[in-house]
Amino acid sequence: MSEHVSDSAEWQALQGHAEKFSAVHLRDLFDSDPQRGERYAAEVAGLYVDYSKNLVTDEVLAALFALAGRARLSERITAMFAGEHINVTEDRAVLHTALRLPRDASLVVDGQDVVADVHEVLDRMGAFADKVRSGEWTGHTGQRIRTVVNIGIGGSDLGPVMAYEALKDYSQRDIEVRFVSNIDPTDLYEKTRDLDPATTLFIIVSKTFTTQETLTNAREARNWLLATLEDDAAVAKHFVAVSTNAAKVADFGIDTDNMFGFWDWVGGRYSLPSAVGLSVLIAIGKEQFADMLAGYHQVDEHFRTTPIERNVPALLGLINVWYDTFLGAQSHAVLPYAQYLHRFAAYLQQLTMESNGKSVRLNGDRVTYQTGEIFWGEPGTNGQHAFYQLLHQGTKLIPADFIGFSQPNHDIGEMHDLFMSNFLAQTGALAFGRTLEQVRAEGTKPEVAPHRVMPGNHPTTTILADKLTPSTLGQLVALYEHITFTQGVIWEINSFDQWGVELGKVMANQLAPKLTAAEPPAEDADSSTNALIKRYRAARGR
Ligand code: F6P
């Protein structure tokens, strides 16, 4: 076996396919196979996945499956689910899938029954949420909680805010959840300015409990609370913590009885189904949170047990590799036709880009190929009136995922049917376009005709589910987690560390005193940064 997957005959075979592929058009692929729309479709749990409008053929798919074999994808899946320390640079297991194992399952990792641990925390979260939802948990002055403010950033924010927004229709509407993440003080200011401290509960979420943004916001939130309630004892009724670091939580002044733990084998961007999801659990209640976990688990089981050729997350991950590495795509659009999923692309950005934005292989060698596509998107139909022009007639290859639901959460007149006709129309227009002959036949003026040609051949995957429910959301997130994993395996990178964000954090801590010092600081940074500091200080009167 060659040293790297990219040295293999399987890799070269795909390069060969890619060279030939510029001549292939989706119109021809559909014309030559009338069954393509049904043949290139699969189901996982409640998700119907139509991948027929992708730039793939039976030969390309077979070559991708061969590549997966060469990269030992099946073995890597088994290793992840078994709790092997596949996060080699941090010497950790990667076990977010254990967070959604049913209570009667068993998984012993590093000598510890993780399922029992997971359910112990879930039970405590459920009992706490019951009290907040029923009004039994009151604030310091005896009033019930009306607003929950989640303070966290990255994985300690993006998952909860995405899921809260996605499942708002399932939430208890007399409790609002807000999210503060940015160290820009306007975030905390705007999210608290109209709140009554006596009815506000803060959840401080930080895996490490060392993150500058979160701890600074948490300290200021405590000042804001105490400015009104004027009694340190109020903190116990208005602050709870979610973390893996009990010592730091105690240092901060939060009673560890009010702490919900998780484990180092849960990466931040994979942590929504852990205690990090506490705000979501309070919003939707423990039964519906359990439905979300069950949805995740259905897709986990499919990924764990299904041969690669029929394994939907593996298939979609391999197709992404095909675009990114072999056809040269740089980005990937995710276009949910569901307003409730308006933070889904932002969530996926961390999941996919923090996971696979790497350029060094597991053994330390630099990669020699493209990794980590740039994920972006907005809900339809808003995106149609903003950036779809570039998708339809621009020069770039941008695979896009269209996510839609047959049943609306709110049936108002004909709106949902109109909405979904847009969903269906777009993937057709992107794939098949409109030829010059068709445009001319419509009587378009000759000089305008070329501008109205729609080249087509723009690839899309359609994911259609019956309804956006807690379970469906869990399924969708698990699907993308495993797609991301698959890509990381083929690229031979560690999808579970994030060393790239460390340097900026260190430098910010070093620069902070220079902004605030009474005397002009030493100009020992680079000339650009020195000049910017001078200008900033002048504007601040320093
Ligand atoms: O930005 C890097 C990161 O470590 C993310 O991976 C993580 O989700 C985020 O910071 C927040 O970290 P923590 O939960 O430890 O505060």
XYZ file of C-alpha atoms and ligand atoms in Angstrom:
558
model
C 0.000 0.000 0.000
C 1.307 3.446 -0.913
C 2.151 5.792 1.908
C -0.627 8.304 1.347
C -4.108 7.913 -0.078
C -3.192 10.599 -2.602
C -0.376 8.398 -3.947
C -2.732 5.530 -4.693
C -3.996 4.186 -7.983
C -7.526 4.918 -6.725
C -6.677 8.611 -6.385
C -5.114 8.676 -9.847
C -8.189 7.008 -11.301
C -10.307 9.873 -10.003
C -7.895 12.408 -11.470
C -8.401 10.655 -14.793
C -12.192 10.853 -14.455
C -11.940 14.540 -13.551
C -9.985 15.328 -16.732
C -12.723 13.772 -18.849
C -15.554 15.342 -16.905
C -15.465 18.855 -18.384
C -17.336 17.482 -21.400
C -20.173 15.965 -19.333
C -23.458 17.854 -18.856
C -26.250 16.976 -16.466
C -28.692 17.260 -19.385
C -26.928 14.371 -21.113
C -26.711 12.328 -17.924
C -30.468 12.637 -17.415
C -31.254 12.068 -21.104
C -29.202 8.890 -21.230
C -30.784 7.444 -18.073
C -34.500 8.166 -17.634
C -34.393 6.492 -14.201
C -31.535 8.621 -12.884
C -33.767 10.677 -10.572
C -34.920 7.530 -8.748
C -31.713 5.559 -9.071
C -29.561 8.279 -7.538
C -31.689 8.737 -4.440
C -31.375 7.268 -0.971
C -33.054 7.462 2.386
C -31.583 7.774 5.826
C -34.014 7.911 8.739
C -36.587 10.520 7.637
C -34.342 12.228 5.095
C -34.856 11.590 1.394
C -31.606 12.434 -0.355
C -31.684 13.010 -4.112
C -28.116 13.174 -5.400
C -29.021 12.727 -9.061
C -28.286 16.351 -9.947
C -24.626 15.902 -9.049
C -21.811 15.660 -11.571
C -21.308 11.949 -11.017
C -21.710 8.768 -12.993
C -21.689 5.102 -11.977
C -17.976 5.044 -12.870
C -17.145 8.065 -10.743
C -19.129 6.690 -7.799
C -17.375 3.330 -8.102
C -14.024 5.147 -8.142
C -15.003 7.148 -5.053
C -16.010 3.964 -3.220
C -12.678 2.434 -4.178
C -10.949 5.510 -2.779
C -12.914 5.108 0.455
C -11.670 1.507 0.602
C -8.102 2.654 0.112
C -8.515 5.257 2.889
C -10.014 2.530 5.132
C -13.097 4.614 5.774
C -15.083 1.693 7.268
C -12.326 0.945 9.761
C -12.066 4.610 10.697
C -15.810 4.763 11.338
C -15.538 1.708 13.583
C -12.613 3.273 15.429
C -14.500 6.503 16.070
C -17.617 4.778 17.406
C -15.509 2.484 19.592
C -13.837 5.423 21.328
C -10.320 4.948 19.968
C -8.185 8.052 20.378
C -8.543 9.140 16.759
C -7.967 12.785 17.746
C -4.267 12.068 17.777
C -2.923 15.589 18.289
C -4.891 15.898 21.528
C -4.796 12.166 22.332
C -8.564 11.994 22.770
C -11.463 9.799 21.800
C -14.100 11.372 19.530
C -17.402 10.275 20.944
C -20.121 12.807 20.229
C -22.084 9.793 18.970
C -22.146 8.461 22.559
C -24.162 11.535 23.578
C -27.131 10.155 21.721
C -26.927 6.483 22.671
C -30.108 5.199 24.290
C -30.106 4.635 28.034
C -29.915 0.841 27.708
C -26.857 0.908 25.438
C -23.411 0.280 26.787
C -20.068 1.753 25.799
C -17.023 1.476 28.013
C -14.230 3.842 26.998
C -10.947 4.183 28.847
C -12.511 2.062 31.633
C -15.571 4.307 32.035
C -19.239 3.534 31.142
C -19.905 6.656 29.116
C -23.602 5.904 28.527
C -24.321 5.972 32.259
C -22.434 9.278 32.544
C -24.297 10.794 29.609
C -27.722 9.869 30.978
C -26.883 11.008 34.483
C -26.218 14.517 33.099
C -29.241 14.386 30.789
C -31.450 13.508 33.766
C -30.085 16.431 35.787
C -30.584 18.757 32.824
C -34.147 17.497 32.399
C -34.991 17.965 36.079
C -33.529 21.481 36.054
C -35.367 22.394 32.846
C -38.648 21.099 34.301
C -38.231 23.463 37.225
C -37.445 26.465 35.043
C -40.302 25.689 32.640
C -42.858 25.183 35.393
C -41.802 28.222 37.386
C -40.689 26.123 40.339
C -37.166 27.510 39.867
C -37.388 31.145 40.812
C -34.896 33.962 40.827
C -33.515 35.686 43.898
C -36.644 37.768 44.444
C -38.992 34.790 44.023
C -40.082 35.617 40.470
C -40.103 32.983 37.782
C -37.562 32.995 34.949
C -38.745 34.630 31.725
C -35.478 34.903 29.800
C -32.585 32.504 29.529
C -29.343 34.054 28.243
C -26.806 31.587 26.881
C -23.295 33.039 27.057
C -20.793 31.065 24.982
C -18.958 31.235 21.659
C -18.098 28.881 18.803
C -19.483 25.453 19.569
C -20.827 26.749 22.856
C -23.068 29.138 20.925
C -23.605 28.140 17.309
C -25.232 24.758 17.977
C -27.627 26.016 20.660
C -28.646 29.156 18.768
C -29.130 27.234 15.523
C -31.245 24.566 17.254
C -33.260 27.060 19.317
C -34.131 28.999 16.179
C -34.818 25.800 14.225
C -37.142 24.425 16.910
C -38.787 27.655 18.020
C -42.135 26.238 17.026
C -41.640 23.515 19.660
C -40.541 25.903 22.403
C -42.412 27.078 25.465
C -43.179 30.574 24.282
C -43.342 32.262 27.680
C -39.609 31.715 28.137
C -37.356 33.415 25.619
C -33.791 32.299 25.005
C -31.169 34.814 23.904
C -27.549 34.221 22.933
C -24.538 36.382 23.724
C -21.292 35.334 22.081
C -19.241 38.274 20.865
C -16.815 40.106 23.114
C -18.015 43.238 21.318
C -19.839 44.823 24.270
C -22.806 45.700 22.092
C -23.819 42.037 22.040
C -24.293 41.836 25.800
C -25.756 45.332 25.906
C -28.382 44.709 23.240
C -29.357 41.297 24.614
C -29.827 42.549 28.198
C -30.925 46.181 27.837
C -34.657 45.427 28.120
C -34.390 42.520 30.572
C -35.292 42.392 34.236
C -32.399 40.790 36.177
C -34.917 39.309 38.615
C -36.393 37.122 35.838
C -33.202 36.357 33.896
C -31.153 33.157 34.054
C -27.650 33.068 32.580
C -26.157 29.828 31.306
C -22.391 30.197 30.975
C -21.268 27.633 28.435
C -17.608 26.943 27.884
C -15.949 23.583 27.468
C -12.647 24.921 28.783
C -14.020 27.768 30.916
C -10.993 29.794 29.853
C -12.358 31.466 26.718
C -11.790 35.224 26.891
C -15.062 36.218 25.213
C -17.232 33.998 27.383
C -15.605 34.753 30.712
C -15.588 38.495 30.028
C -19.257 38.470 29.053
C -20.059 36.310 32.089
C -18.290 38.718 34.459
C -20.117 41.690 32.968
C -23.417 39.814 33.142
C -22.795 39.198 36.840
C -22.072 42.924 37.349
C -25.281 43.772 35.492
C -27.281 41.387 37.681
C -25.775 42.527 40.967
C -26.166 46.203 40.088
C -29.897 45.632 40.518
C -30.219 42.689 42.892
C -27.406 43.924 45.159
C -26.756 40.594 46.868
C -23.983 38.133 45.944
C -26.283 35.297 46.976
C -28.374 36.083 43.851
C -25.675 34.557 41.640
C -26.661 31.030 42.696
C -30.233 31.536 41.451
C -29.334 33.314 38.218
C -26.151 31.615 36.976
C -25.551 28.040 35.927
C -22.546 26.685 34.065
C -21.924 24.086 31.384
C -18.321 22.962 31.203
C -15.806 20.140 31.417
C -13.747 22.200 33.868
C -15.288 22.137 37.370
C -12.283 23.845 38.997
C -12.537 26.903 36.739
C -16.308 27.066 37.194
C -15.790 27.164 40.969
C -13.046 29.806 40.564
C -15.509 31.957 38.677
C -17.917 31.780 41.606
C -20.586 29.464 40.249
C -21.582 26.687 42.633
C -20.658 23.379 40.971
C -24.051 22.046 42.115
C -25.323 24.352 39.372
C -22.932 22.961 36.801
C -23.715 20.486 34.030
C -20.683 18.604 32.834
C -19.471 16.969 29.690
C -16.239 15.338 28.617
C -13.064 16.001 26.668
C -14.210 13.498 24.048
C -16.900 15.946 22.903
C -15.485 18.553 20.514
C -16.966 22.049 20.847
C -18.505 21.990 17.372
C -20.065 18.579 18.068
C -21.425 19.500 21.502
C -25.046 20.517 20.867
C -26.386 17.123 22.067
C -24.394 17.417 25.320
C -25.094 19.743 28.270
C -24.150 22.532 25.853
C -27.722 22.133 24.572
C -29.194 23.075 27.977
C -30.796 26.285 26.678
C -32.469 24.300 23.893
C -33.620 21.689 26.389
C -35.185 24.396 28.562
C -36.906 25.823 25.494
C -38.339 22.588 24.068
C -38.480 20.346 27.151
C -36.770 17.065 27.889
C -39.103 14.837 25.826
C -38.529 16.784 22.622
C -34.799 17.086 23.354
C -34.802 13.282 23.631
C -36.547 13.146 20.232
C -33.717 15.236 18.802
C -31.123 12.843 20.273
C -33.063 9.880 18.877
C -32.958 11.508 15.434
C -29.200 11.892 15.687
C -28.888 8.282 16.799
C -30.830 6.950 13.809
C -28.310 8.526 11.444
C -25.399 7.449 13.657
C -26.561 3.845 13.418
C -26.923 4.090 9.673
C -23.408 5.533 9.376
C -21.940 2.944 11.725
C -23.507 -0.134 10.179
C -24.197 0.496 6.480
C -21.691 -0.601 3.829
C -20.031 2.436 2.251
C -21.782 1.941 -1.125
C -25.181 2.502 0.540
C -24.014 4.743 3.368
C -25.578 8.156 2.773
C -23.225 10.408 4.805
C -20.243 8.547 3.341
C -21.617 8.925 -0.171
C -22.233 12.657 0.233
C -18.827 13.155 1.842
C -17.167 11.358 -1.064
C -19.070 13.478 -3.578
C -17.841 16.585 -1.730
C -14.269 15.292 -2.027
C -14.848 14.762 -5.741
C -15.835 18.412 -6.180
C -13.307 19.925 -3.832
C -10.205 17.915 -4.541
C -10.693 16.618 -8.056
C -12.924 19.184 -9.801
C -11.485 22.225 -8.021
C -14.583 23.603 -6.277
C -13.720 26.043 -3.517
C -17.008 26.451 -1.767
C -20.263 24.706 -0.968
C -23.610 26.428 -0.579
C -26.175 25.200 1.915
C -29.619 26.532 1.158
C -32.356 25.541 3.583
C -35.876 26.278 2.400
C -36.997 26.786 5.986
C -36.849 30.148 7.682
C -36.427 28.364 11.011
C -33.059 27.105 9.723
C -31.700 30.596 9.215
C -28.622 29.896 11.401
C -27.952 26.468 9.899
C -25.248 27.663 7.473
C -23.453 29.539 10.267
C -23.553 26.403 12.386
C -22.211 24.292 9.511
C -19.403 26.761 8.935
C -17.864 25.887 12.270
C -18.656 22.193 11.948
C -17.088 21.803 8.539
C -14.440 24.529 8.387
C -13.025 24.194 11.896
C -12.980 20.432 11.328
C -11.500 20.227 7.850
C -9.660 23.527 7.393
C -6.337 21.733 7.769
C -3.272 21.447 5.571
C -1.211 18.868 7.449
C -1.882 15.148 7.372
C -2.158 12.917 10.441
C 1.508 11.960 10.135
C 2.643 15.608 9.930
C 3.179 15.742 6.141
C 1.668 18.685 4.288
C -1.256 17.863 2.048
C -0.736 18.213 -1.689
C -4.403 18.777 -2.568
C -7.391 20.939 -1.682
C -9.136 20.280 1.632
C -11.940 21.974 3.531
C -14.458 23.652 1.296
C -15.911 27.008 2.339
C -19.476 26.540 3.521
C -21.910 29.402 3.181
C -25.567 30.060 2.570
C -28.848 31.678 3.461
C -32.368 30.353 3.552
C -34.349 30.268 0.342
C -36.042 32.197 -1.087
C -34.035 35.137 0.311
C -30.837 33.842 -1.283
C -32.561 33.691 -4.685
C -32.839 37.480 -4.670
C -29.269 37.974 -3.506
C -26.564 35.609 -4.740
C -28.273 32.945 -6.881
C -27.422 34.971 -10.007
C -23.807 33.879 -9.505
C -24.876 30.269 -8.994
C -26.874 30.305 -12.239
C -24.687 32.296 -14.604
C -21.357 32.831 -12.820
C -18.119 31.074 -13.682
C -17.570 29.116 -10.480
C -18.301 25.531 -9.611
C -20.378 25.683 -6.424
C -22.132 22.502 -5.332
C -25.228 23.370 -3.330
C -27.399 21.489 -0.853
C -31.099 22.291 -0.963
C -32.914 21.307 2.247
C -36.700 21.393 2.333
C -39.749 20.052 4.161
C -43.024 18.809 2.708
C -45.144 19.841 5.686
C -44.951 23.421 6.873
C -44.900 24.302 10.544
C -47.520 26.924 9.730
C -49.909 26.429 6.839
C -50.923 29.884 5.674
C -52.888 30.014 2.444
C -50.865 28.695 -0.464
C -47.588 30.029 0.853
C -45.856 26.740 1.562
C -46.683 25.308 -1.854
C -45.366 28.458 -3.519
C -42.265 28.297 -1.334
C -41.593 24.684 -2.262
C -42.212 25.306 -5.947
C -39.245 27.678 -5.721
C -37.225 24.956 -3.997
C -37.938 22.508 -6.816
C -37.574 25.063 -9.610
C -34.136 26.182 -8.542
C -32.427 22.798 -8.656
C -33.978 22.136 -12.070
C -32.868 25.507 -13.425
C -29.381 25.038 -12.007
C -29.011 21.561 -13.518
C -30.617 21.969 -16.915
C -30.542 25.700 -17.618
C -31.756 27.068 -20.921
C -29.870 26.781 -24.200
C -29.305 29.527 -26.759
C -31.714 27.730 -29.096
C -34.425 27.731 -26.446
C -33.845 31.403 -25.689
C -33.976 32.306 -29.395
C -37.091 30.230 -29.906
C -38.805 32.408 -27.316
C -38.280 35.388 -29.609
C -35.563 37.062 -27.537
C -33.676 39.800 -29.431
C -30.446 38.344 -30.875
C -28.186 40.783 -28.988
C -29.813 39.883 -25.656
C -30.065 36.151 -26.274
C -26.535 35.197 -25.048
C -27.175 37.050 -21.793
C -30.293 35.021 -21.159
C -28.679 31.653 -21.720
C -28.623 29.584 -18.544
C -25.666 27.216 -18.886
C -26.982 24.703 -16.342
C -24.754 21.865 -15.172
C -24.602 23.382 -11.680
C -24.699 20.487 -9.201
C -27.101 20.226 -6.305
C -28.168 17.685 -3.707
C -31.764 17.815 -2.534
C -32.609 16.754 1.007
C -36.347 16.488 1.546
C -37.924 15.570 4.884
C -41.574 15.440 5.871
C -41.397 18.129 8.524
C -38.877 20.104 10.549
C -39.122 18.415 13.954
C -36.626 17.881 16.787
C -35.926 14.438 15.353
C -35.387 15.724 11.807
C -33.032 18.389 13.078
C -30.980 15.762 14.930
C -30.878 13.682 11.741
C -29.688 16.608 9.656
C -26.927 17.588 12.060
C -25.687 14.004 12.363
C -25.738 13.712 8.560
C -23.439 16.722 8.208
C -21.196 15.593 11.069
C -20.581 12.288 9.323
C -20.152 13.897 5.896
C -17.446 16.047 7.503
C -15.820 12.986 9.074
C -15.777 11.145 5.751
C -14.000 14.014 4.033
C -11.422 14.239 6.816
C -10.648 10.528 6.476
C -10.059 10.744 2.730
C -7.890 13.826 3.212
C -5.962 12.075 6.033
C -6.385 15.048 8.344
C -7.439 15.310 11.978
C -10.971 16.739 11.833
C -11.092 17.065 15.624
C -8.442 19.573 16.650
C -8.372 23.336 15.975
C -4.835 24.558 16.571
C -5.314 27.214 13.914
C -7.394 29.422 16.205
C -4.841 29.488 19.017
C -2.296 32.026 17.728
C -4.856 34.817 17.333
C -6.066 34.227 20.914
C -2.519 34.482 22.299
C -1.785 37.631 20.295
C -5.022 39.321 21.432
C -4.047 38.743 25.045
C -0.596 40.205 24.354
C -2.000 43.264 22.584
C -4.746 44.107 25.082
C -2.450 45.999 27.526
C -1.094 48.121 24.675
C -4.572 49.453 23.981
C -5.237 50.418 27.577
C -1.815 51.464 28.985
C -1.603 55.074 30.208
C 1.764 55.625 28.530
C 2.297 55.000 24.798
C 3.369 51.360 24.562
C 6.572 50.118 22.969
C 6.248 49.956 19.207
C 7.514 46.409 19.060
C 4.831 44.878 16.862
C 4.930 44.994 13.048
C 4.680 48.458 11.470
C 1.078 47.972 10.371
C -0.096 46.925 13.840
C 1.944 49.715 15.512
C 0.259 52.351 13.319
C -3.200 50.922 13.925
C -2.642 50.874 17.701
C -1.580 54.546 17.593
C -4.662 55.532 15.677
C -6.957 53.501 17.944
C -5.434 55.003 21.101
C -5.762 58.534 19.709
C -9.458 57.973 19.009
C -9.853 56.686 22.553
C -8.057 59.779 23.913
C -4.936 57.870 25.009
O -12.568 28.934 18.510
C -11.980 27.819 19.049
C -12.834 27.110 20.060
O -11.984 26.325 20.819
C -13.937 26.277 19.440
O -13.492 25.059 18.987
C -14.870 26.181 20.580
O -16.127 25.717 20.177
C -14.864 27.612 21.057
O -13.515 28.003 20.922
C -15.350 27.846 22.444
O -14.598 27.137 23.374
P -15.105 26.910 24.847
O -16.380 26.130 24.790
O -14.010 26.177 25.550
O -15.352 28.261 25.473
